[in-house]
Amino acid sequence: MKFRFILTAAFLAGAALSTLAQTHKEGEEYYKADQLSNAKELLLRNMNNSGTDKAKANYYLGLIALSEGNQEEAAKYFNEGKQANPDFAFNYVGLGGIDLKKNDKKGAEELFKQAEKLVKKSAPLQIAIARAYYEADPVAYQKEIDKRLEKARKIDMKDADIYLFEGDVKKDAKDFGGAAAKYEMAANYNQDAIEAYVKYANLFTMVNPQFAIDMLNKLLALNPNSALAQREIANAYYNAGQFAEAATQYGNYVKNPNHFKQDEDRYAFLLFYGGDYQKGYDYSTALLQANPSNFTAQRYQFMNAAQIKEMSDKLLPMAEALYSAHKANKDNKFAPIDYILIAQEFNSAERPQEAQAVLEEAIAEDPKNPEFYKQLAMTYVEENNLSKASDTYEGFIANSEKPGYNDFIQQATFAFYAGVENKTKDPAAAEKYYGIAKDYATKAHEILPDNYKPIKFDGDIAMQKAAEDQVASAAVPFYTEAIKLLEASENRARYSNDAKVMYNYMGNYYLDQKDVAKAKEYFNKYLELDPQNEAYRKFVEGLKE
């Protein structure tokens, strides 16, 4: 099998018209969940939207800049936040954090005092100050951190920020069990603390995916419109290898206006690898309509189309366009499946040399991938160049982790016909290929000693190598044994072509030996497999014992 309701650009436009609010809140959620680059993208994207608190948005942008070591940019954001709302206390904490990093503890404490004057008895503010000390130097400022934690508990010991901070400290110390307990406490005290569920789930997503899934399902039930919740549950299913469920969750997530463009690619990936080819094709097509230069969407459109029988007549131009886009831009990278599917289309269109160029590029890119050699060998078969096919297939076997019976039989077949191909024009090459065919037939026989096929190869090779006056008898001992094995396996009808070749040969051999009865025995076995062959039947009936 190759690796199909219609969505249009209106799908994406419709998502953008969602009634979900797009404010600073989404970026804040991502920041608190330690996904800083995603947080920054959303905060900037939604900065001028109605409902965005610019003081808060700038505060989180400042914290992100500070974490990146860019104190100048951080100060810019904190000051812009102050200008937007001088009474928002947290931007003073942010500026104090910059002073701490500059070893100006006195200046920082003055700013912290200004913040406390603006917001009395706020546990989240005390934790923000504790974090500023912690980010500056957790050892040197341990006393100050403990003091702020104590203040926060006295104000509200059930405030989720306390336990989120303590969980982060434990996580940094590699105490993952202790961190999970703290995050769970934060979620229990405040069901709206989305970051608590996410941080908890992230501790388990690789080691116990079901723990992560269970926690995130709780979060999604409480916050069904949260882009972060939708994205995290989709990723949890993905990490658990539950691709069909991951695709369903991503399908919900990409309709959220706060989704990330790069996640559209993963959704397309999941639809393909989850086997939902029509939906994958439709979704990729919609992405392409929205952005014709979306190379990833173009790849998945072709990949999915290649699985849809009804689209077979459209595949070649799609393959041509995709390969052209790949060659036109060095950043348009292929995965192995791209090379293979495109080469298959060129080969099917009887353009084997173009298929070879694609696969040779693939091998140059990844010389250890056995499938490239296998596909390349088939292009040489299309050209009736069995010598090249055999030479190339060696690369498949050499790079396969554990080649098996069918692989050895395939190479024995290629090499045998390469020998036949060279029999007249290059006897030395023919001898080489016959030797290769015999070697691989022997390897196949060692794996399945009761299978007739390797023994038949011995007979085929012996017949090709025999002198002209010995051809009629050269294969007899091998075919005799192969026939016994084939008949004992009760697979004679399944391999009727091979059986008929051997029956006909053996019948003619005994006919030459004047043993008509024995000859008719083999000829009649042939007729059992081909009862409609009247000419053959008349021939056999005409034999006189």
mmCIF file of N, CA and C in Angstrom, residues 111-215:
data_model
loop_
_atom_site.group_PDB
_atom_site.id
_atom_site.type_symbol
_atom_site.label_atom_id
_atom_site.label_comp_id
_atom_site.label_asym_id
_atom_site.label_seq_id
_atom_site.Cartn_x
_atom_site.Cartn_y
_atom_site.Cartn_z
ATOM 1 N N LEU A 111 12.102 48.949 45.482
ATOM 2 C CA LEU A 111 11.061 48.663 44.491
ATOM 3 C C LEU A 111 10.041 47.664 45.039
ATOM 4 N N PHE A 112 10.510 46.666 45.803
ATOM 5 C CA PHE A 112 9.579 45.710 46.392
ATOM 6 C C PHE A 112 8.637 46.414 47.374
ATOM 7 N N LYS A 113 9.182 47.391 48.121
ATOM 8 C CA LYS A 113 8.347 48.144 49.059
ATOM 9 C C LYS A 113 7.276 48.949 48.314
ATOM 10 N N GLN A 114 7.654 49.561 47.185
ATOM 11 C CA GLN A 114 6.668 50.291 46.380
ATOM 12 C C GLN A 114 5.548 49.357 45.942
ATOM 13 N N ALA A 115 5.913 48.139 45.543
ATOM 14 C CA ALA A 115 4.917 47.169 45.104
ATOM 15 C C ALA A 115 3.981 46.809 46.258
ATOM 16 N N GLU A 116 4.545 46.599 47.451
ATOM 17 C CA GLU A 116 3.720 46.216 48.604
ATOM 18 C C GLU A 116 2.785 47.335 49.032
ATOM 19 N N LYS A 117 3.179 48.587 48.799
ATOM 20 C CA LYS A 117 2.292 49.710 49.120
ATOM 21 C C LYS A 117 1.082 49.727 48.195
ATOM 22 N N LEU A 118 1.283 49.251 46.959
ATOM 23 C CA LEU A 118 0.189 49.253 45.986
ATOM 24 C C LEU A 118 -0.789 48.111 46.219
ATOM 25 N N VAL A 119 -0.290 46.978 46.717
ATOM 26 C CA VAL A 119 -1.153 45.813 46.953
ATOM 27 C C VAL A 119 -0.868 45.288 48.349
ATOM 28 N N LYS A 120 -1.791 45.504 49.246
ATOM 29 C CA LYS A 120 -1.622 45.039 50.629
ATOM 30 C C LYS A 120 -2.028 43.572 50.739
ATOM 31 N N LYS A 121 -1.280 42.837 51.508
ATOM 32 C CA LYS A 121 -1.606 41.458 51.845
ATOM 33 C C LYS A 121 -1.936 40.618 50.613
ATOM 34 N N SER A 122 -0.996 40.504 49.734
ATOM 35 C CA SER A 122 -1.165 39.699 48.512
ATOM 36 C C SER A 122 -0.159 38.552 48.506
ATOM 37 N N ALA A 123 -0.658 37.335 48.656
ATOM 38 C CA ALA A 123 0.232 36.171 48.616
ATOM 39 C C ALA A 123 0.930 36.049 47.254
ATOM 40 N N PRO A 124 0.221 36.231 46.119
ATOM 41 C CA PRO A 124 0.910 36.149 44.829
ATOM 42 C C PRO A 124 2.035 37.168 44.687
ATOM 43 N N LEU A 125 1.861 38.376 45.277
ATOM 44 C CA LEU A 125 2.924 39.373 45.206
ATOM 45 C C LEU A 125 4.139 38.912 45.995
ATOM 46 N N GLN A 126 3.910 38.364 47.174
ATOM 47 C CA GLN A 126 5.029 37.871 47.987
ATOM 48 C C GLN A 126 5.782 36.749 47.260
ATOM 49 N N ILE A 127 5.035 35.882 46.574
ATOM 50 C CA ILE A 127 5.681 34.797 45.831
ATOM 51 C C ILE A 127 6.455 35.350 44.640
ATOM 52 N N ALA A 128 5.928 36.393 43.994
ATOM 53 C CA ALA A 128 6.648 37.021 42.889
ATOM 54 C C ALA A 128 7.980 37.584 43.372
ATOM 55 N N ILE A 129 7.964 38.181 44.566
ATOM 56 C CA ILE A 129 9.213 38.709 45.134
ATOM 57 C C ILE A 129 10.167 37.560 45.476
ATOM 58 N N ALA A 130 9.614 36.483 46.063
ATOM 59 C CA ALA A 130 10.431 35.311 46.372
ATOM 60 C C ALA A 130 11.088 34.768 45.099
ATOM 61 N N ARG A 131 10.333 34.737 44.019
ATOM 62 C CA ARG A 131 10.884 34.249 42.748
ATOM 63 C C ARG A 131 12.012 35.170 42.242
ATOM 64 N N ALA A 132 11.846 36.462 42.444
ATOM 65 C CA ALA A 132 12.889 37.397 42.019
ATOM 66 C C ALA A 132 14.191 37.112 42.750
ATOM 67 N N TYR A 133 14.095 36.866 44.050
ATOM 68 C CA TYR A 133 15.298 36.504 44.817
ATOM 69 C C TYR A 133 15.860 35.166 44.328
ATOM 70 N N TYR A 134 14.957 34.217 44.112
ATOM 71 C CA TYR A 134 15.368 32.867 43.704
ATOM 72 C C TYR A 134 16.082 32.891 42.356
ATOM 73 N N GLU A 135 15.544 33.669 41.413
ATOM 74 C CA GLU A 135 16.144 33.747 40.086
ATOM 75 C C GLU A 135 17.492 34.461 40.122
ATOM 76 N N ALA A 136 17.665 35.364 41.091
ATOM 77 C CA ALA A 136 18.936 36.087 41.197
ATOM 78 C C ALA A 136 20.018 35.205 41.805
ATOM 79 N N ASP A 137 19.705 34.550 42.944
ATOM 80 C CA ASP A 137 20.676 33.667 43.598
ATOM 81 C C ASP A 137 19.959 32.909 44.711
ATOM 82 N N PRO A 138 19.547 31.662 44.472
ATOM 83 C CA PRO A 138 18.757 30.922 45.462
ATOM 84 C C PRO A 138 19.521 30.613 46.750
ATOM 85 N N VAL A 139 20.836 30.594 46.680
ATOM 86 C CA VAL A 139 21.628 30.306 47.878
ATOM 87 C C VAL A 139 21.855 31.578 48.695
ATOM 88 N N ALA A 140 22.341 32.611 48.046
ATOM 89 C CA ALA A 140 22.643 33.867 48.748
ATOM 90 C C ALA A 140 21.391 34.493 49.348
ATOM 91 N N TYR A 141 20.248 34.311 48.697
ATOM 92 C CA TYR A 141 19.008 34.962 49.154
ATOM 93 C C TYR A 141 18.019 33.970 49.785
ATOM 94 N N GLN A 142 18.546 32.859 50.330
ATOM 95 C CA GLN A 142 17.651 31.867 50.923
ATOM 96 C C GLN A 142 16.825 32.451 52.062
ATOM 97 N N LYS A 143 17.445 33.274 52.864
ATOM 98 C CA LYS A 143 16.748 33.893 53.993
ATOM 99 C C LYS A 143 15.590 34.761 53.499
ATOM 100 N N GLU A 144 15.835 35.580 52.481
ATOM 101 C CA GLU A 144 14.795 36.455 51.930
ATOM 102 C C GLU A 144 13.672 35.636 51.288
ATOM 103 N N ILE A 145 14.043 34.534 50.625
ATOM 104 C CA ILE A 145 13.034 33.670 49.998
ATOM 105 C C ILE A 145 12.122 33.084 51.070
ATOM 106 N N ASP A 146 12.742 32.551 52.154
ATOM 107 C CA ASP A 146 11.949 31.956 53.238
ATOM 108 C C ASP A 146 11.014 32.987 53.879
ATOM 109 N N LYS A 147 11.524 34.206 54.023
ATOM 110 C CA LYS A 147 10.731 35.280 54.622
ATOM 111 C C LYS A 147 9.493 35.569 53.778
ATOM 112 N N ARG A 148 9.634 35.647 52.465
ATOM 113 C CA ARG A 148 8.501 35.926 51.575
ATOM 114 C C ARG A 148 7.519 34.757 51.550
ATOM 115 N N LEU A 149 8.035 33.549 51.626
ATOM 116 C CA LEU A 149 7.144 32.388 51.687
ATOM 117 C C LEU A 149 6.311 32.411 52.961
ATOM 118 N N GLU A 150 6.957 32.763 54.062
ATOM 119 C CA GLU A 150 6.248 32.838 55.343
ATOM 120 C C GLU A 150 5.162 33.911 55.290
ATOM 121 N N LYS A 151 5.474 35.080 54.718
ATOM 122 C CA LYS A 151 4.487 36.146 54.578
ATOM 123 C C LYS A 151 3.293 35.683 53.739
ATOM 124 N N ALA A 152 3.602 34.991 52.653
ATOM 125 C CA ALA A 152 2.528 34.521 51.763
ATOM 126 C C ALA A 152 1.614 33.559 52.496
ATOM 127 N N ARG A 153 2.175 32.653 53.309
ATOM 128 C CA ARG A 153 1.356 31.693 54.044
ATOM 129 C C ARG A 153 0.479 32.390 55.086
ATOM 130 N N LYS A 154 1.012 33.412 55.715
ATOM 131 C CA LYS A 154 0.227 34.135 56.710
ATOM 132 C C LYS A 154 -0.946 34.864 56.058
ATOM 133 N N ILE A 155 -0.735 35.327 54.834
ATOM 134 C CA ILE A 155 -1.812 36.026 54.124
ATOM 135 C C ILE A 155 -2.865 35.030 53.652
ATOM 136 N N ASP A 156 -2.434 33.930 53.020
ATOM 137 C CA ASP A 156 -3.380 32.923 52.516
ATOM 138 C C ASP A 156 -2.609 31.637 52.254
ATOM 139 N N MET A 157 -2.648 30.729 53.220
ATOM 140 C CA MET A 157 -1.862 29.506 53.096
ATOM 141 C C MET A 157 -2.382 28.565 52.003
ATOM 142 N N LYS A 158 -3.587 28.871 51.450
ATOM 143 C CA LYS A 158 -4.139 28.041 50.376
ATOM 144 C C LYS A 158 -3.909 28.639 48.995
ATOM 145 N N ASP A 159 -3.128 29.685 48.927
ATOM 146 C CA ASP A 159 -2.883 30.302 47.625
ATOM 147 C C ASP A 159 -2.024 29.370 46.768
ATOM 148 N N ALA A 160 -2.500 29.102 45.542
ATOM 149 C CA ALA A 160 -1.824 28.142 44.666
ATOM 150 C C ALA A 160 -0.408 28.566 44.308
ATOM 151 N N ASP A 161 -0.138 29.872 44.238
ATOM 152 C CA ASP A 161 1.187 30.335 43.838
ATOM 153 C C ASP A 161 2.282 29.836 44.780
ATOM 154 N N ILE A 162 1.930 29.680 46.063
ATOM 155 C CA ILE A 162 2.901 29.184 47.049
ATOM 156 C C ILE A 162 3.403 27.805 46.645
ATOM 157 N N TYR A 163 2.466 26.939 46.324
ATOM 158 C CA TYR A 163 2.806 25.544 46.047
ATOM 159 C C TYR A 163 3.403 25.375 44.652
ATOM 160 N N LEU A 164 3.024 26.258 43.752
ATOM 161 C CA LEU A 164 3.661 26.237 42.432
ATOM 162 C C LEU A 164 5.133 26.608 42.547
ATOM 163 N N PHE A 165 5.426 27.624 43.351
ATOM 164 C CA PHE A 165 6.818 28.029 43.549
ATOM 165 C C PHE A 165 7.607 26.924 44.237
ATOM 166 N N GLU A 166 7.036 26.350 45.273
ATOM 167 C CA GLU A 166 7.738 25.277 45.995
ATOM 168 C C GLU A 166 7.943 24.061 45.081
ATOM 169 N N GLY A 167 6.952 23.799 44.233
ATOM 170 C CA GLY A 167 7.104 22.695 43.285
ATOM 171 C C GLY A 167 8.218 22.949 42.302
ATOM 172 N N ASP A 168 8.340 24.209 41.839
ATOM 173 C CA ASP A 168 9.418 24.548 40.908
ATOM 174 C C ASP A 168 10.783 24.375 41.549
ATOM 175 N N VAL A 169 10.880 24.765 42.812
ATOM 176 C CA VAL A 169 12.151 24.619 43.537
ATOM 177 C C VAL A 169 12.524 23.144 43.648
ATOM 178 N N LYS A 170 11.545 22.325 43.971
ATOM 179 C CA LYS A 170 11.817 20.883 44.094
ATOM 180 C C LYS A 170 12.176 20.273 42.736
ATOM 181 N N LYS A 171 11.500 20.732 41.697
ATOM 182 C CA LYS A 171 11.813 20.213 40.359
ATOM 183 C C LYS A 171 13.247 20.567 39.978
ATOM 184 N N ASP A 172 13.670 21.808 40.290
ATOM 185 C CA ASP A 172 15.042 22.215 39.992
ATOM 186 C C ASP A 172 16.054 21.355 40.741
ATOM 187 N N ALA A 173 15.635 20.865 41.912
ATOM 188 C CA ALA A 173 16.522 20.018 42.729
ATOM 189 C C ALA A 173 16.396 18.539 42.352
ATOM 190 N N LYS A 174 15.656 18.245 41.250
ATOM 191 C CA LYS A 174 15.442 16.878 40.764
ATOM 192 C C LYS A 174 14.586 16.036 41.702
ATOM 193 N N ASP A 175 13.880 16.698 42.604
ATOM 194 C CA ASP A 175 12.947 15.978 43.479
ATOM 195 C C ASP A 175 11.577 15.975 42.798
ATOM 196 N N PHE A 176 11.432 15.096 41.811
ATOM 197 C CA PHE A 176 10.243 15.134 40.971
ATOM 198 C C PHE A 176 8.987 14.667 41.706
ATOM 199 N N GLY A 177 9.153 13.722 42.617
ATOM 200 C CA GLY A 177 8.002 13.287 43.409
ATOM 201 C C GLY A 177 7.501 14.415 44.293
ATOM 202 N N GLY A 178 8.436 15.117 44.937
ATOM 203 C CA GLY A 178 8.050 16.247 45.779
ATOM 204 C C GLY A 178 7.421 17.356 44.960
ATOM 205 N N ALA A 179 7.953 17.602 43.752
ATOM 206 C CA ALA A 179 7.389 18.629 42.873
ATOM 207 C C ALA A 179 5.964 18.271 42.484
ATOM 208 N N ALA A 180 5.737 17.005 42.120
ATOM 209 C CA ALA A 180 4.392 16.572 41.724
ATOM 210 C C ALA A 180 3.397 16.783 42.860
ATOM 211 N N ALA A 181 3.813 16.477 44.084
ATOM 212 C CA ALA A 181 2.915 16.657 45.236
ATOM 213 C C ALA A 181 2.545 18.127 45.409
ATOM 214 N N LYS A 182 3.502 19.015 45.238
ATOM 215 C CA LYS A 182 3.238 20.455 45.374
ATOM 216 C C LYS A 182 2.299 20.947 44.267
ATOM 217 N N TYR A 183 2.541 20.495 43.039
ATOM 218 C CA TYR A 183 1.674 20.917 41.928
ATOM 219 C C TYR A 183 0.251 20.410 42.127
ATOM 220 N N GLU A 184 0.148 19.200 42.654
ATOM 221 C CA GLU A 184 -1.189 18.646 42.903
ATOM 222 C C GLU A 184 -1.908 19.448 43.980
ATOM 223 N N MET A 185 -1.170 19.879 44.984
ATOM 224 C CA MET A 185 -1.764 20.724 46.029
ATOM 225 C C MET A 185 -2.254 22.048 45.443
ATOM 226 N N ALA A 186 -1.436 22.640 44.558
ATOM 227 C CA ALA A 186 -1.828 23.896 43.925
ATOM 228 C C ALA A 186 -3.122 23.729 43.151
ATOM 229 N N ALA A 187 -3.252 22.624 42.409
ATOM 230 C CA ALA A 187 -4.472 22.365 41.636
ATOM 231 C C ALA A 187 -5.664 22.136 42.553
ATOM 232 N N ASN A 188 -5.431 21.475 43.681
ATOM 233 C CA ASN A 188 -6.530 21.234 44.625
ATOM 234 C C ASN A 188 -7.020 22.532 45.261
ATOM 235 N N TYR A 189 -6.090 23.446 45.551
ATOM 236 C CA TYR A 189 -6.467 24.723 46.173
ATOM 237 C C TYR A 189 -7.085 25.693 45.171
ATOM 238 N N ASN A 190 -6.672 25.593 43.893
ATOM 239 C CA ASN A 190 -7.207 26.509 42.889
ATOM 240 C C ASN A 190 -7.377 25.764 41.569
ATOM 241 N N GLN A 191 -8.617 25.365 41.287
ATOM 242 C CA GLN A 191 -8.873 24.589 40.077
ATOM 243 C C GLN A 191 -8.639 25.400 38.802
ATOM 244 N N ASP A 192 -8.547 26.714 38.915
ATOM 245 C CA ASP A 192 -8.276 27.549 37.744
ATOM 246 C C ASP A 192 -6.785 27.745 37.490
ATOM 247 N N ALA A 193 -5.951 27.176 38.340
ATOM 248 C CA ALA A 193 -4.497 27.307 38.160
ATOM 249 C C ALA A 193 -4.054 26.311 37.082
ATOM 250 N N ILE A 194 -4.275 26.693 35.833
ATOM 251 C CA ILE A 194 -3.995 25.800 34.707
ATOM 252 C C ILE A 194 -2.567 25.282 34.730
ATOM 253 N N GLU A 195 -1.635 26.175 35.092
ATOM 254 C CA GLU A 195 -0.233 25.784 35.066
ATOM 255 C C GLU A 195 0.076 24.640 36.032
ATOM 256 N N ALA A 196 -0.701 24.516 37.111
ATOM 257 C CA ALA A 196 -0.464 23.439 38.078
ATOM 258 C C ALA A 196 -0.692 22.081 37.426
ATOM 259 N N TYR A 197 -1.786 21.970 36.668
ATOM 260 C CA TYR A 197 -2.085 20.712 35.977
ATOM 261 C C TYR A 197 -1.016 20.409 34.933
ATOM 262 N N VAL A 198 -0.614 21.446 34.202
ATOM 263 C CA VAL A 198 0.361 21.246 33.131
ATOM 264 C C VAL A 198 1.718 20.857 33.691
ATOM 265 N N LYS A 199 2.161 21.545 34.722
ATOM 266 C CA LYS A 199 3.454 21.220 35.324
ATOM 267 C C LYS A 199 3.448 19.793 35.894
ATOM 268 N N TYR A 200 2.344 19.425 36.533
ATOM 269 C CA TYR A 200 2.216 18.060 37.064
ATOM 270 C C TYR A 200 2.308 17.055 35.918
ATOM 271 N N ALA A 201 1.507 17.290 34.860
ATOM 272 C CA ALA A 201 1.478 16.356 33.737
ATOM 273 C C ALA A 201 2.841 16.232 33.071
ATOM 274 N N ASN A 202 3.559 17.342 32.956
ATOM 275 C CA ASN A 202 4.858 17.315 32.281
ATOM 276 C C ASN A 202 5.894 16.474 33.018
ATOM 277 N N LEU A 203 5.697 16.294 34.310
ATOM 278 C CA LEU A 203 6.608 15.435 35.071
ATOM 279 C C LEU A 203 6.428 13.966 34.694
ATOM 280 N N PHE A 204 5.235 13.617 34.196
ATOM 281 C CA PHE A 204 4.920 12.208 33.964
ATOM 282 C C PHE A 204 4.737 11.853 32.494
ATOM 283 N N THR A 205 4.714 12.865 31.616
ATOM 284 C CA THR A 205 4.287 12.602 30.242
ATOM 285 C C THR A 205 5.144 11.558 29.537
ATOM 286 N N MET A 206 6.448 11.452 29.877
ATOM 287 C CA MET A 206 7.299 10.469 29.222
ATOM 288 C C MET A 206 7.407 9.166 30.015
ATOM 289 N N VAL A 207 7.345 9.240 31.347
ATOM 290 C CA VAL A 207 7.545 8.035 32.162
ATOM 291 C C VAL A 207 6.238 7.320 32.477
ATOM 292 N N ASN A 208 5.158 8.052 32.610
ATOM 293 C CA ASN A 208 3.845 7.442 32.851
ATOM 294 C C ASN A 208 2.798 8.294 32.147
ATOM 295 N N PRO A 209 2.681 8.131 30.832
ATOM 296 C CA PRO A 209 1.801 8.997 30.043
ATOM 297 C C PRO A 209 0.359 9.026 30.540
ATOM 298 N N GLN A 210 -0.115 7.899 31.089
ATOM 299 C CA GLN A 210 -1.517 7.871 31.517
ATOM 300 C C GLN A 210 -1.766 8.802 32.698
ATOM 301 N N PHE A 211 -0.780 8.950 33.604
ATOM 302 C CA PHE A 211 -0.900 9.923 34.691
ATOM 303 C C PHE A 211 -1.102 11.322 34.118
ATOM 304 N N ALA A 212 -0.270 11.644 33.122
ATOM 305 C CA ALA A 212 -0.355 12.964 32.495
ATOM 306 C C ALA A 212 -1.711 13.151 31.829
ATOM 307 N N ILE A 213 -2.173 12.150 31.115
ATOM 308 C CA ILE A 213 -3.457 12.230 30.413
ATOM 309 C C ILE A 213 -4.596 12.435 31.395
ATOM 310 N N ASP A 214 -4.584 11.694 32.486
ATOM 311 C CA ASP A 214 -5.661 11.809 33.489
ATOM 312 C C ASP A 214 -5.708 13.220 34.074
ATOM 313 N N MET A 215 -4.545 13.770 34.404
ATOM 314 C CA MET A 215 -4.502 15.103 34.990
ATOM 315 C C MET A 215 -4.974 16.157 33.996
#
